[in-house]
Short mmCIF file of C-alpha atoms in Angstrom, two decimals:
data_model
loop_
_atom_site.label_atom_id
_atom_site.label_comp_id
_atom_site.label_asym_id
_atom_site.label_seq_id
_atom_site.Cartn_x
_atom_site.Cartn_y
_atom_site.Cartn_z
CA MET A 16 267.37 183.57 -34.04
CA SER A 17 266.33 180.63 -31.90
CA HIS A 18 266.28 177.08 -33.16
CA VAL A 19 263.82 174.22 -33.10
CA THR A 20 265.83 171.36 -31.67
CA GLU A 21 264.49 170.19 -28.35
CA ASP A 22 262.36 167.05 -28.74
CA LEU A 23 260.00 167.23 -25.76
CA TYR A 24 257.29 165.10 -27.40
CA PRO A 25 257.86 161.83 -25.49
CA THR A 26 258.07 163.62 -22.15
CA ASP A 27 255.26 166.10 -22.59
CA THR A 28 252.64 163.60 -23.85
CA ALA A 29 253.31 161.02 -21.12
CA SER A 30 250.87 160.00 -18.39
CA VAL A 31 251.06 157.36 -15.68
CA PRO A 32 248.23 155.07 -14.60
CA SER A 33 246.72 155.65 -11.16
CA GLY A 34 244.09 152.89 -11.23
CA ASP A 35 240.52 152.44 -12.50
CA GLY A 36 241.42 153.85 -15.90
CA ALA A 37 242.64 157.15 -14.48
CA ARG A 38 246.07 158.56 -15.34
CA ASP A 39 248.13 161.42 -13.93
CA LEU A 40 250.01 163.82 -16.14
CA THR A 41 251.37 167.33 -16.40
CA VAL A 42 250.07 169.66 -19.08
CA THR A 43 253.00 171.90 -19.94
CA ASP A 44 253.12 175.41 -21.38
CA ARG A 45 255.81 174.25 -23.80
CA TRP A 46 253.19 173.65 -26.52
CA ASN A 47 251.31 176.91 -26.02
CA THR A 48 250.02 178.75 -29.07
CA PRO A 49 250.63 182.49 -29.46
CA VAL A 50 247.18 182.93 -27.85
CA GLY A 51 248.75 181.66 -24.61
CA THR A 52 246.97 178.34 -24.05
CA PRO A 53 248.09 174.75 -24.77
CA ASN A 54 247.66 173.77 -28.42
CA GLY A 55 244.58 171.61 -29.02
CA GLY A 56 246.55 169.09 -31.07
CA TYR A 57 249.03 168.61 -28.22
CA VAL A 58 246.09 168.02 -25.87
CA LEU A 59 244.62 165.48 -28.30
CA ALA A 60 247.90 163.60 -28.81
CA THR A 61 248.42 163.38 -25.06
CA MET A 62 244.88 162.11 -24.45
CA LEU A 63 245.07 159.58 -27.31
CA ARG A 64 248.40 158.22 -26.08
CA GLY A 65 247.07 157.76 -22.54
CA LEU A 66 243.83 156.17 -23.74
CA GLY A 67 245.79 153.84 -26.04
CA GLU A 68 247.98 152.71 -23.15
CA GLU A 69 244.85 151.93 -21.14
CA LEU A 70 243.30 150.02 -24.06
CA GLY A 71 246.57 148.19 -24.84
CA SER A 72 247.07 149.57 -28.36
CA ASP A 73 249.33 152.17 -29.95
CA GLN A 74 247.36 152.07 -33.21
CA PRO A 75 244.68 154.78 -33.10
CA LEU A 76 242.51 154.79 -36.24
CA VAL A 77 240.03 157.57 -35.61
CA ALA A 78 239.53 160.08 -32.81
CA ALA A 79 236.90 162.73 -32.12
CA ILE A 80 237.58 165.42 -29.52
CA SER A 81 235.26 168.06 -28.09
CA TYR A 82 237.06 171.03 -26.56
CA LEU A 83 235.07 172.30 -23.58
CA SER A 84 237.49 174.86 -22.11
CA PRO A 85 241.12 175.79 -22.75
CA ALA A 86 243.52 173.34 -21.08
CA ARG A 87 245.62 174.84 -18.30
CA PRO A 88 249.30 174.06 -17.72
CA GLY A 89 249.90 172.14 -14.51
CA PRO A 90 249.02 168.79 -12.97
CA ALA A 91 246.05 167.14 -14.66
CA ARG A 92 244.12 163.90 -14.73
CA LEU A 93 242.96 161.69 -17.57
CA ARG A 94 239.82 159.64 -16.90
CA THR A 95 239.49 156.82 -19.43
CA SER A 96 236.77 154.29 -20.01
CA ALA A 97 236.57 151.35 -22.45
CA LEU A 98 233.42 151.28 -24.56
CA LYS A 99 234.26 148.10 -26.47
CA ALA A 100 237.21 145.72 -26.65
CA GLY A 101 236.65 143.67 -29.80
CA ARG A 102 238.76 141.30 -31.85
CA ARG A 103 239.61 143.89 -34.45
CA LEU A 104 238.78 147.24 -32.80
CA SER A 105 238.92 148.74 -29.34
CA THR A 106 237.00 151.93 -28.59
CA GLY A 107 237.13 154.10 -25.50
CA THR A 108 236.62 157.58 -24.14
CA ALA A 109 238.92 159.90 -22.22
CA GLU A 110 238.29 163.14 -20.37
CA LEU A 111 241.05 165.57 -19.45
CA VAL A 112 240.53 167.27 -16.10
CA CYS A 113 242.61 170.37 -15.22
CA GLY A 114 241.96 171.41 -11.62
CA ASP A 115 238.24 170.82 -11.12
CA ARG A 116 237.32 171.42 -14.76
CA THR A 117 236.84 168.85 -17.55
CA VAL A 118 238.46 170.60 -20.50
CA ALA A 119 238.15 168.00 -23.28
CA HIS A 120 236.36 164.75 -24.14
CA VAL A 121 237.76 162.23 -26.64
CA THR A 122 236.25 159.12 -28.19
CA ALA A 123 238.71 157.00 -30.17
CA SER A 124 239.02 153.61 -31.85
CA TYR A 125 242.23 151.61 -32.11
CA GLY A 126 243.06 148.66 -34.32
CA ASP A 127 245.65 147.12 -36.61
CA ARG A 128 245.89 148.08 -40.25
CA VAL A 129 245.43 145.02 -42.46
CA GLY A 130 243.91 144.95 -45.91
CA ALA A 131 243.54 146.88 -49.10
CA SER A 132 244.65 150.44 -49.89
CA MET A 133 243.59 152.73 -52.73
CA GLU A 134 244.31 156.44 -53.13
CA LEU A 135 242.31 158.83 -55.29
CA GLY A 136 243.55 162.00 -53.59
CA THR A 137 246.56 164.13 -54.49
CA PRO A 138 249.25 165.46 -52.15
CA PRO A 139 249.78 169.23 -52.09
CA SER A 140 252.20 170.53 -54.70
CA LEU A 141 255.23 171.74 -52.74
CA PRO A 142 258.93 172.26 -53.53
CA ARG A 143 261.34 170.22 -51.38
CA PRO A 144 261.61 171.56 -47.80
CA ASP A 145 265.16 172.84 -48.47
CA ASP A 146 263.77 174.99 -51.27
CA CYS A 147 261.12 176.54 -48.99
CA LEU A 148 261.16 179.39 -46.46
CA ASP A 149 261.27 179.14 -42.69
CA PRO A 150 258.62 181.77 -41.84
CA PHE A 151 260.32 182.30 -38.47
CA ALA A 152 263.93 182.45 -39.69
CA ASP A 153 264.25 186.08 -38.61
CA ALA A 154 261.98 186.22 -35.55
CA ARG A 155 260.42 183.24 -33.81
CA PRO A 156 257.29 184.09 -31.75
CA ASP A 157 257.69 183.57 -28.02
CA ALA A 158 255.27 180.63 -27.85
CA GLY A 159 256.22 177.07 -26.98
CA LEU A 160 254.51 175.60 -30.03
CA MET A 161 256.84 177.50 -32.36
CA HIS A 162 259.77 175.63 -30.81
CA ARG A 163 258.15 172.19 -31.17
CA VAL A 164 257.58 172.29 -34.94
CA GLU A 165 259.54 173.54 -37.90
CA TYR A 166 257.49 175.05 -40.72
CA ARG A 167 258.62 175.43 -44.34
CA MET A 168 256.50 177.43 -46.76
CA PRO A 169 256.97 177.67 -50.52
CA HIS A 170 257.95 181.04 -51.97
CA GLN A 171 254.78 180.80 -54.07
CA GLY A 172 251.63 178.73 -53.63
CA ALA A 173 251.59 178.68 -49.84
CA GLY A 174 248.09 180.14 -49.91
CA GLY A 175 247.07 183.01 -47.68
CA ALA A 176 246.64 186.59 -48.96
CA GLY A 177 242.89 186.26 -48.55
CA ASP A 178 242.72 182.59 -49.64
CA PRO A 179 241.85 180.46 -46.56
CA THR A 180 244.22 177.64 -47.57
CA TYR A 181 247.79 177.00 -46.40
CA ARG A 182 250.24 174.54 -47.97
CA LEU A 183 253.45 173.86 -46.08
CA TRP A 184 255.88 171.31 -44.71
CA GLN A 185 256.00 170.51 -41.01
CA ARG A 186 258.70 168.64 -39.07
CA MET A 187 258.74 167.95 -35.36
CA ALA A 188 261.61 169.21 -33.21
CA GLY A 189 264.69 166.98 -33.21
CA GLU A 190 263.73 165.70 -36.68
CA ARG A 191 261.44 163.21 -34.95
CA VAL A 192 259.54 160.82 -37.20
CA PRO A 193 255.93 161.33 -36.00
CA ASP A 194 254.02 158.43 -34.54
CA LEU A 195 250.26 158.20 -35.00
CA TYR A 196 249.59 160.31 -31.91
CA ALA A 197 251.90 163.01 -33.25
CA LEU A 198 249.86 163.10 -36.47
CA ALA A 199 246.85 164.02 -34.34
CA PHE A 200 248.96 166.95 -33.14
CA LEU A 201 250.17 167.95 -36.61
CA VAL A 202 246.65 168.34 -38.03
CA ASP A 203 246.17 171.19 -35.55
CA SER A 204 249.62 172.79 -35.34
CA CYS A 205 249.21 175.49 -38.02
CA PRO A 206 247.50 178.88 -37.70
CA PRO A 207 243.84 178.57 -38.75
CA PRO A 208 243.48 179.63 -42.41
CA VAL A 209 240.06 181.13 -41.60
CA LEU A 210 242.10 184.08 -40.29
CA GLU A 211 242.53 185.03 -43.95
CA VAL A 212 238.82 185.87 -44.18
CA SER A 213 237.92 186.48 -40.53
CA PRO A 214 240.85 188.04 -38.68
CA GLY A 215 239.10 188.03 -35.31
CA GLY A 216 240.24 184.48 -34.65
CA SER A 217 238.46 181.25 -33.92
CA VAL A 218 238.08 178.64 -31.19
CA THR A 219 237.83 174.94 -32.03
CA VAL A 220 234.66 173.22 -30.82
CA GLN A 221 235.26 169.75 -32.20
CA LEU A 222 237.92 167.93 -34.24
CA THR A 223 237.86 164.48 -35.83
CA VAL A 224 241.04 162.90 -37.22
CA HIS A 225 241.48 159.76 -39.34
CA LEU A 226 244.94 158.22 -38.95
CA HIS A 227 245.68 156.30 -42.12
CA ARG A 228 249.40 155.40 -42.09
CA VAL A 229 252.39 155.33 -39.75
CA PRO A 230 254.98 157.86 -41.00
CA VAL A 231 258.51 156.70 -41.85
CA THR A 232 260.15 160.08 -42.57
CA PRO A 233 260.15 163.35 -40.61
CA TRP A 234 258.78 165.93 -43.07
CA VAL A 235 255.00 166.08 -43.41
CA ALA A 236 253.35 167.88 -46.36
CA THR A 237 250.36 169.71 -44.99
CA VAL A 238 247.34 171.31 -46.60
CA VAL A 239 244.83 173.03 -44.35
CA SER A 240 241.84 174.98 -45.60
CA THR A 241 238.43 176.40 -44.74
CA ARG A 242 235.78 176.16 -47.47
CA HIS A 243 232.56 176.64 -45.52
CA VAL A 244 231.58 179.33 -43.01
CA ALA A 245 227.95 179.34 -41.87
CA GLY A 246 226.16 181.18 -39.10
CA GLY A 247 229.33 182.15 -37.27
CA TYR A 248 230.92 178.68 -37.41
CA HIS A 249 233.52 177.33 -39.83
CA GLU A 250 234.89 173.96 -40.79
CA GLU A 251 238.61 173.41 -41.33
CA ASP A 252 239.99 170.43 -43.23
CA CYS A 253 243.59 169.25 -42.97
CA GLU A 254 245.48 166.54 -44.82
CA LEU A 255 248.95 165.27 -43.95
CA TRP A 256 251.05 163.48 -46.61
CA ASP A 257 254.47 161.90 -46.32
CA GLU A 258 257.52 162.76 -48.43
CA ASP A 259 256.63 159.95 -50.87
CA GLY A 260 253.08 161.14 -51.52
CA ASN A 261 251.19 158.78 -49.19
CA LEU A 262 248.27 160.11 -47.18
CA LEU A 263 249.06 159.93 -43.45
CA ALA A 264 246.02 161.55 -41.86
CA GLN A 265 243.05 163.79 -42.53
CA SER A 266 241.04 165.87 -40.10
CA ARG A 267 238.06 168.17 -39.96
CA GLN A 268 237.23 170.60 -37.21
CA LEU A 269 234.35 172.93 -36.41
CA GLY A 270 235.30 176.30 -34.97
CA ILE A 271 233.46 179.36 -33.68
CA LEU A 272 234.45 182.69 -35.20
CA LEU A 273 235.37 185.29 -32.61
CA MET B 17 205.49 149.10 -57.29
CA SER B 18 205.32 150.41 -53.75
CA HIS B 19 205.48 154.08 -52.91
CA VAL B 20 207.41 156.22 -50.48
CA THR B 21 204.69 158.11 -48.69
CA GLU B 22 204.54 157.23 -45.03
CA ASP B 23 206.29 159.84 -42.88
CA LEU B 24 207.36 157.87 -39.81
CA TYR B 25 210.20 160.22 -38.93
CA PRO B 26 208.61 162.06 -35.97
CA THR B 27 207.35 158.82 -34.43
CA ASP B 28 210.38 156.65 -35.00
CA THR B 29 212.98 159.11 -33.67
CA ALA B 30 211.04 159.94 -30.50
CA SER B 31 212.15 159.10 -26.95
CA VAL B 32 210.64 159.94 -23.57
CA PRO B 33 212.57 161.01 -20.47
CA SER B 34 212.73 158.55 -17.59
CA GLY B 35 214.86 160.63 -15.21
CA ASP B 36 218.56 161.26 -14.59
CA GLY B 37 219.20 161.96 -18.27
CA ALA B 38 217.90 158.55 -19.36
CA ARG B 39 215.23 158.19 -22.05
CA ASP B 40 213.11 155.28 -23.24
CA LEU B 41 212.50 154.61 -26.91
CA THR B 42 211.74 151.93 -29.44
CA VAL B 43 214.22 151.22 -32.21
CA THR B 44 212.10 150.11 -35.16
CA ASP B 45 212.91 147.89 -38.14
CA ARG B 46 211.25 150.45 -40.40
CA TRP B 47 214.61 152.07 -41.17
CA ASN B 48 216.51 148.84 -41.77
CA THR B 49 219.05 148.75 -44.58
CA PRO B 50 219.06 145.86 -47.06
CA VAL B 51 221.67 144.25 -44.76
CA GLY B 52 218.86 143.82 -42.21
CA THR B 53 219.90 146.13 -39.37
CA PRO B 54 218.76 149.66 -38.46
CA ASN B 55 220.41 152.35 -40.59
CA GLY B 56 223.23 154.12 -38.77
CA GLY B 57 221.92 157.55 -39.75
CA TYR B 58 218.53 156.75 -38.25
CA VAL B 59 220.27 155.70 -35.04
CA LEU B 60 222.25 158.94 -35.03
CA ALA B 61 219.20 161.18 -35.67
CA THR B 62 217.29 159.45 -32.87
CA MET B 63 220.17 159.82 -30.42
CA LEU B 64 220.79 163.47 -31.36
CA ARG B 65 217.13 164.35 -30.96
CA GLY B 66 216.95 162.73 -27.51
CA LEU B 67 220.20 164.35 -26.38
CA GLY B 68 219.01 167.73 -27.67
CA GLU B 69 215.78 167.44 -25.69
CA GLU B 70 217.82 166.69 -22.56
CA LEU B 71 220.13 169.65 -23.21
CA GLY B 72 217.22 171.97 -24.08
CA SER B 73 218.23 172.70 -27.69
CA ASP B 74 217.05 171.60 -31.11
CA GLN B 75 220.07 173.17 -32.81
CA PRO B 76 222.80 170.51 -33.13
CA LEU B 77 225.99 171.89 -34.70
CA VAL B 78 228.34 168.92 -34.75
CA ALA B 79 228.03 165.30 -33.72
CA ALA B 80 230.47 162.40 -33.59
CA ILE B 81 229.18 158.85 -33.26
CA SER B 82 231.05 155.60 -32.67
CA TYR B 83 229.15 152.49 -33.74
CA LEU B 84 230.01 149.66 -31.37
CA SER B 85 227.50 146.98 -32.49
CA PRO B 86 224.51 146.94 -34.84
CA ALA B 87 221.40 148.40 -33.19
CA ARG B 88 218.57 145.91 -32.65
CA PRO B 89 214.90 146.69 -33.19
CA GLY B 90 212.92 146.71 -29.96
CA PRO B 91 212.78 148.65 -26.69
CA ALA B 92 215.95 150.58 -26.01
CA ARG B 93 217.39 153.14 -23.64
CA LEU B 94 219.30 156.36 -24.22
CA ARG B 95 221.69 157.40 -21.46
CA THR B 96 222.64 161.06 -21.79
CA SER B 97 225.07 163.21 -19.88
CA ALA B 98 225.85 166.93 -20.13
CA LEU B 99 229.54 167.76 -20.52
CA LYS B 100 229.12 171.53 -20.64
CA ALA B 101 226.23 173.96 -20.65
CA GLY B 102 227.70 177.28 -21.77
CA ARG B 103 226.25 180.58 -22.88
CA ARG B 104 226.76 179.86 -26.55
CA LEU B 105 227.27 176.08 -26.72
CA SER B 106 226.00 173.00 -24.92
CA THR B 107 227.85 169.70 -25.29
CA GLY B 108 226.80 166.27 -24.11
CA THR B 109 227.14 162.55 -24.69
CA ALA B 110 224.57 159.85 -25.30
CA GLU B 111 224.80 156.07 -25.35
CA LEU B 112 222.19 153.86 -26.96
CA VAL B 113 221.58 150.60 -25.08
CA CYS B 114 219.69 147.77 -26.82
CA GLY B 115 219.04 144.95 -24.37
CA ASP B 116 222.21 144.77 -22.27
CA ARG B 117 224.50 146.05 -25.01
CA THR B 118 225.71 149.62 -25.64
CA VAL B 119 225.54 149.85 -29.41
CA ALA B 120 226.58 153.47 -30.05
CA HIS B 121 228.18 156.47 -28.35
CA VAL B 122 227.56 160.05 -29.47
CA THR B 123 229.19 163.33 -28.46
CA ALA B 124 227.45 166.42 -29.80
CA SER B 125 227.41 170.21 -29.43
CA TYR B 126 224.33 172.39 -29.80
CA GLY B 127 224.07 176.15 -30.24
CA ASP B 128 222.39 178.92 -32.17
CA ARG B 129 223.66 180.04 -35.55
CA VAL B 130 224.57 183.73 -35.46
CA GLY B 131 227.25 185.43 -37.50
CA ALA B 132 229.03 185.42 -40.81
CA SER B 133 228.69 182.96 -43.67
CA MET B 134 231.00 182.35 -46.64
CA GLU B 135 230.89 179.54 -49.16
CA LEU B 136 233.82 178.41 -51.32
CA GLY B 137 232.41 174.98 -52.15
CA THR B 138 230.21 173.98 -55.07
CA PRO B 139 227.01 171.95 -54.99
CA PRO B 140 226.93 168.78 -57.12
CA SER B 141 225.83 169.31 -60.70
CA LEU B 142 222.43 167.60 -60.99
CA PRO B 143 219.38 167.99 -63.26
CA ARG B 144 216.14 168.88 -61.46
CA PRO B 145 214.68 165.91 -59.52
CA ASP B 146 211.81 165.58 -62.04
CA ASP B 147 214.39 165.06 -64.78
CA CYS B 148 216.14 162.26 -62.85
CA LEU B 149 215.46 158.53 -62.43
CA ASP B 150 213.91 156.79 -59.46
CA PRO B 151 216.31 153.83 -59.18
CA PHE B 152 213.54 151.81 -57.52
CA ALA B 153 210.69 152.73 -59.87
CA ASP B 154 210.39 149.14 -61.05
CA ALA B 155 211.32 147.19 -57.94
CA ARG B 156 211.79 148.60 -54.47
CA PRO B 157 213.97 146.45 -52.17
CA ASP B 158 212.14 144.99 -49.20
CA ALA B 159 214.00 147.11 -46.62
CA GLY B 160 212.37 149.76 -44.46
CA LEU B 161 214.94 152.41 -45.37
CA MET B 162 213.88 152.28 -49.02
CA HIS B 163 210.39 153.38 -47.97
CA ARG B 164 211.63 156.30 -45.83
CA VAL B 165 213.60 158.12 -48.55
CA GLU B 166 213.05 158.82 -52.22
CA TYR B 167 216.16 158.80 -54.39
CA ARG B 168 216.54 160.48 -57.77
CA MET B 169 219.63 159.81 -59.86
CA PRO B 170 220.65 161.64 -63.03
CA HIS B 171 220.70 159.64 -66.28
CA GLN B 172 224.36 160.59 -66.57
CA GLY B 173 226.87 161.75 -63.96
CA ALA B 174 225.46 159.82 -61.03
CA GLY B 175 228.87 158.23 -60.51
CA GLY B 176 229.30 154.55 -59.91
CA ALA B 177 230.57 152.13 -62.60
CA GLY B 178 233.84 151.78 -60.71
CA ASP B 179 233.98 155.41 -59.55
CA PRO B 180 233.37 155.52 -55.77
CA THR B 181 231.25 158.69 -55.95
CA TYR B 182 227.46 159.01 -56.08
CA ARG B 183 225.52 162.18 -56.91
CA LEU B 184 221.78 162.14 -56.33
CA TRP B 185 218.75 163.85 -54.87
CA GLN B 186 217.14 162.62 -51.67
CA ARG B 187 213.74 163.49 -50.22
CA MET B 188 212.20 162.15 -47.06
CA ALA B 189 208.89 160.28 -47.16
CA GLY B 190 205.81 162.50 -47.17
CA GLU B 191 207.88 165.29 -48.77
CA ARG B 192 209.04 166.23 -45.28
CA VAL B 193 211.38 169.21 -45.03
CA PRO B 194 214.29 167.75 -43.03
CA ASP B 195 215.18 169.22 -39.67
CA LEU B 196 218.79 169.23 -38.48
CA TYR B 197 218.46 165.74 -36.97
CA ALA B 198 217.15 164.43 -40.27
CA LEU B 199 220.26 165.82 -42.01
CA ALA B 200 222.31 163.58 -39.73
CA PHE B 201 220.26 160.72 -41.13
CA LEU B 202 220.56 161.82 -44.76
CA VAL B 203 224.37 161.85 -44.72
CA ASP B 204 224.19 158.08 -44.13
CA SER B 205 221.12 157.00 -46.11
CA CYS B 206 222.83 156.07 -49.41
CA PRO B 207 224.65 152.85 -50.30
CA PRO B 208 228.38 153.25 -49.55
CA PRO B 209 230.21 154.21 -52.76
CA VAL B 210 233.22 152.16 -51.63
CA LEU B 211 231.19 149.20 -52.95
CA GLU B 212 232.27 150.36 -56.41
CA VAL B 213 235.85 149.36 -55.63
CA SER B 214 235.39 146.84 -52.81
CA PRO B 215 232.17 144.87 -53.32
CA GLY B 216 232.50 142.92 -50.06
CA GLY B 217 230.82 145.71 -48.15
CA SER B 218 231.81 147.86 -45.21
CA VAL B 219 230.82 148.60 -41.64
CA THR B 220 230.95 152.13 -40.24
CA VAL B 221 233.21 152.60 -37.23
CA GLN B 222 232.79 156.34 -36.70
CA LEU B 223 230.94 159.23 -38.31
CA THR B 224 231.19 162.97 -37.70
CA VAL B 225 228.63 165.38 -39.14
CA HIS B 226 228.66 169.20 -39.29
CA LEU B 227 225.16 170.68 -39.49
CA HIS B 228 225.46 174.05 -41.20
CA ARG B 229 221.94 175.21 -42.10
CA VAL B 230 218.29 174.38 -41.40
CA PRO B 231 216.66 173.18 -44.66
CA VAL B 232 213.63 175.01 -46.03
CA THR B 233 212.77 172.73 -48.98
CA PRO B 234 212.37 168.93 -49.20
CA TRP B 235 214.87 167.88 -51.90
CA VAL B 236 218.49 167.49 -50.82
CA ALA B 237 221.31 167.33 -53.38
CA THR B 238 223.76 164.72 -52.15
CA VAL B 239 227.31 163.87 -53.09
CA VAL B 240 228.97 160.98 -51.32
CA SER B 241 232.41 159.64 -52.16
CA THR B 242 235.36 157.61 -50.96
CA ARG B 243 238.81 158.93 -51.91
CA HIS B 244 241.08 157.16 -49.45
CA VAL B 245 241.35 153.46 -48.57
CA ALA B 246 244.26 152.46 -46.32
CA GLY B 247 245.06 149.25 -44.50
CA GLY B 248 241.55 147.84 -44.81
CA TYR B 249 239.76 151.03 -43.71
CA HIS B 250 238.14 153.72 -45.84
CA GLU B 251 236.85 157.21 -45.33
CA GLU B 252 233.59 158.36 -46.87
CA ASP B 253 232.69 162.04 -47.27
CA CYS B 254 229.17 163.31 -47.82
CA GLU B 255 227.81 166.77 -48.54
CA LEU B 256 224.16 167.79 -48.51
CA TRP B 257 223.03 170.93 -50.40
CA ASP B 258 219.61 172.49 -50.65
CA GLU B 259 217.70 173.23 -53.86
CA ASP B 260 219.11 176.77 -53.91
CA GLY B 261 222.76 175.71 -53.70
CA ASN B 262 223.35 176.27 -49.97
CA LEU B 263 225.43 173.76 -48.02
CA LEU B 264 223.27 172.05 -45.38
CA ALA B 265 225.65 169.51 -43.87
CA GLN B 266 228.88 167.63 -44.43
CA SER B 267 230.03 164.38 -42.90
CA ARG B 268 232.98 162.01 -42.87
CA GLN B 269 232.98 158.44 -41.71
CA LEU B 270 235.58 155.73 -41.23
CA GLY B 271 234.54 152.23 -42.25
CA ILE B 272 236.10 148.76 -42.17
CA LEU B 273 236.13 146.86 -45.45
CA LEU B 274 234.61 143.40 -45.17
#
């Protein structure tokens, strides 16, 4: 049994400015999914962090990413551009270029959180992480992603078995408390529940994430589900909640069924 | 009492190519909200239609728009750019420029619908439109938008009264059957339900819409609700269903409370 201990998040999402809004980085294979390509959430977190550094904010509020091609491990370039720098909000775009190919396009807004809160939603019903199962306790797949996140699934009520909903805890390697960029990773770090009804797999076309609160504890209660499949495409909704029942983030993606 | 009869949709969302992916258009005040600026859904439908014509597809699947400033009625320019033209999907961006100001940025993917469908959601429970109320039967507000859409609200169960959810029918002027671009308008053509809990109003920062099916009948069952308010921002989710209970579109937006 291998363990999930090495916290590569700060290193692997870093990029350095090279002028005119461009940034150099290395896309690593240490966040690869079992399919063998870098996880889309890792790509998004890396792009959002670089764009935030260019815009002078570490407070992303909302981000929309279009995945054009799978990212490729190796040297890469981020091309960022400011669309608006306002008093309350800054908005910009970023493209990730691997080799000669633009693999993803992000538009994101950043701004401070000040003002009212009200919650009408409900966190997923889950036992404490210690009372859940590590699905990889016996055999951990040989994919980088599975060493970057710990998963804990309830003995009952995890979903699956034909129901395209999963409920589980996630925790980043090294018991890291996620920052807002890491939340953009964690909405896309689970297997797609559409596999329960369409085992051929899916590829994400577009993902939008709303980042509501900065986490203060490591475990993240996660519910991810597909409710609508139409014409060969499916949506997937994800919510992340903290250990105290506060909503951290919500996302929706559109995927193509394979 | 004024009536909702004039179908200006084809005219008011049109744009003409001027070379290099740019298009000329006129933003009209005939889709203004009661606040006095062009409705964000009208802006989105116009941009999506122009981008689709540049990309050679009238089948938008998903679109994400960032609103940077209110659009201004008058001559305007659309600047479009293709990100990817693939076998199954085409993706591009469009910026709307009013005067010297870029007021909105869209990224959208287009592609044909082929393949499986599955629905686990439920349309809103609504009486037939003829058994509902026209909220403006007695006095129609002097805003263009209110002459472009007919609304029908149930006597009971419309939501409101402190509950940030509205359920209603919508139909475009002239009993037009909406196309996919018009669905991108109809997800943003109702008053924001967050007004039920925060009467100061809100401004949309970002909206993403998934376009699932091409409508075949004019009436659209609509449910729009806000469940999460955090740090002065709120999400708003909208679903559009046809008269036969098929999901047409779903959207989510992030707004700033005023």
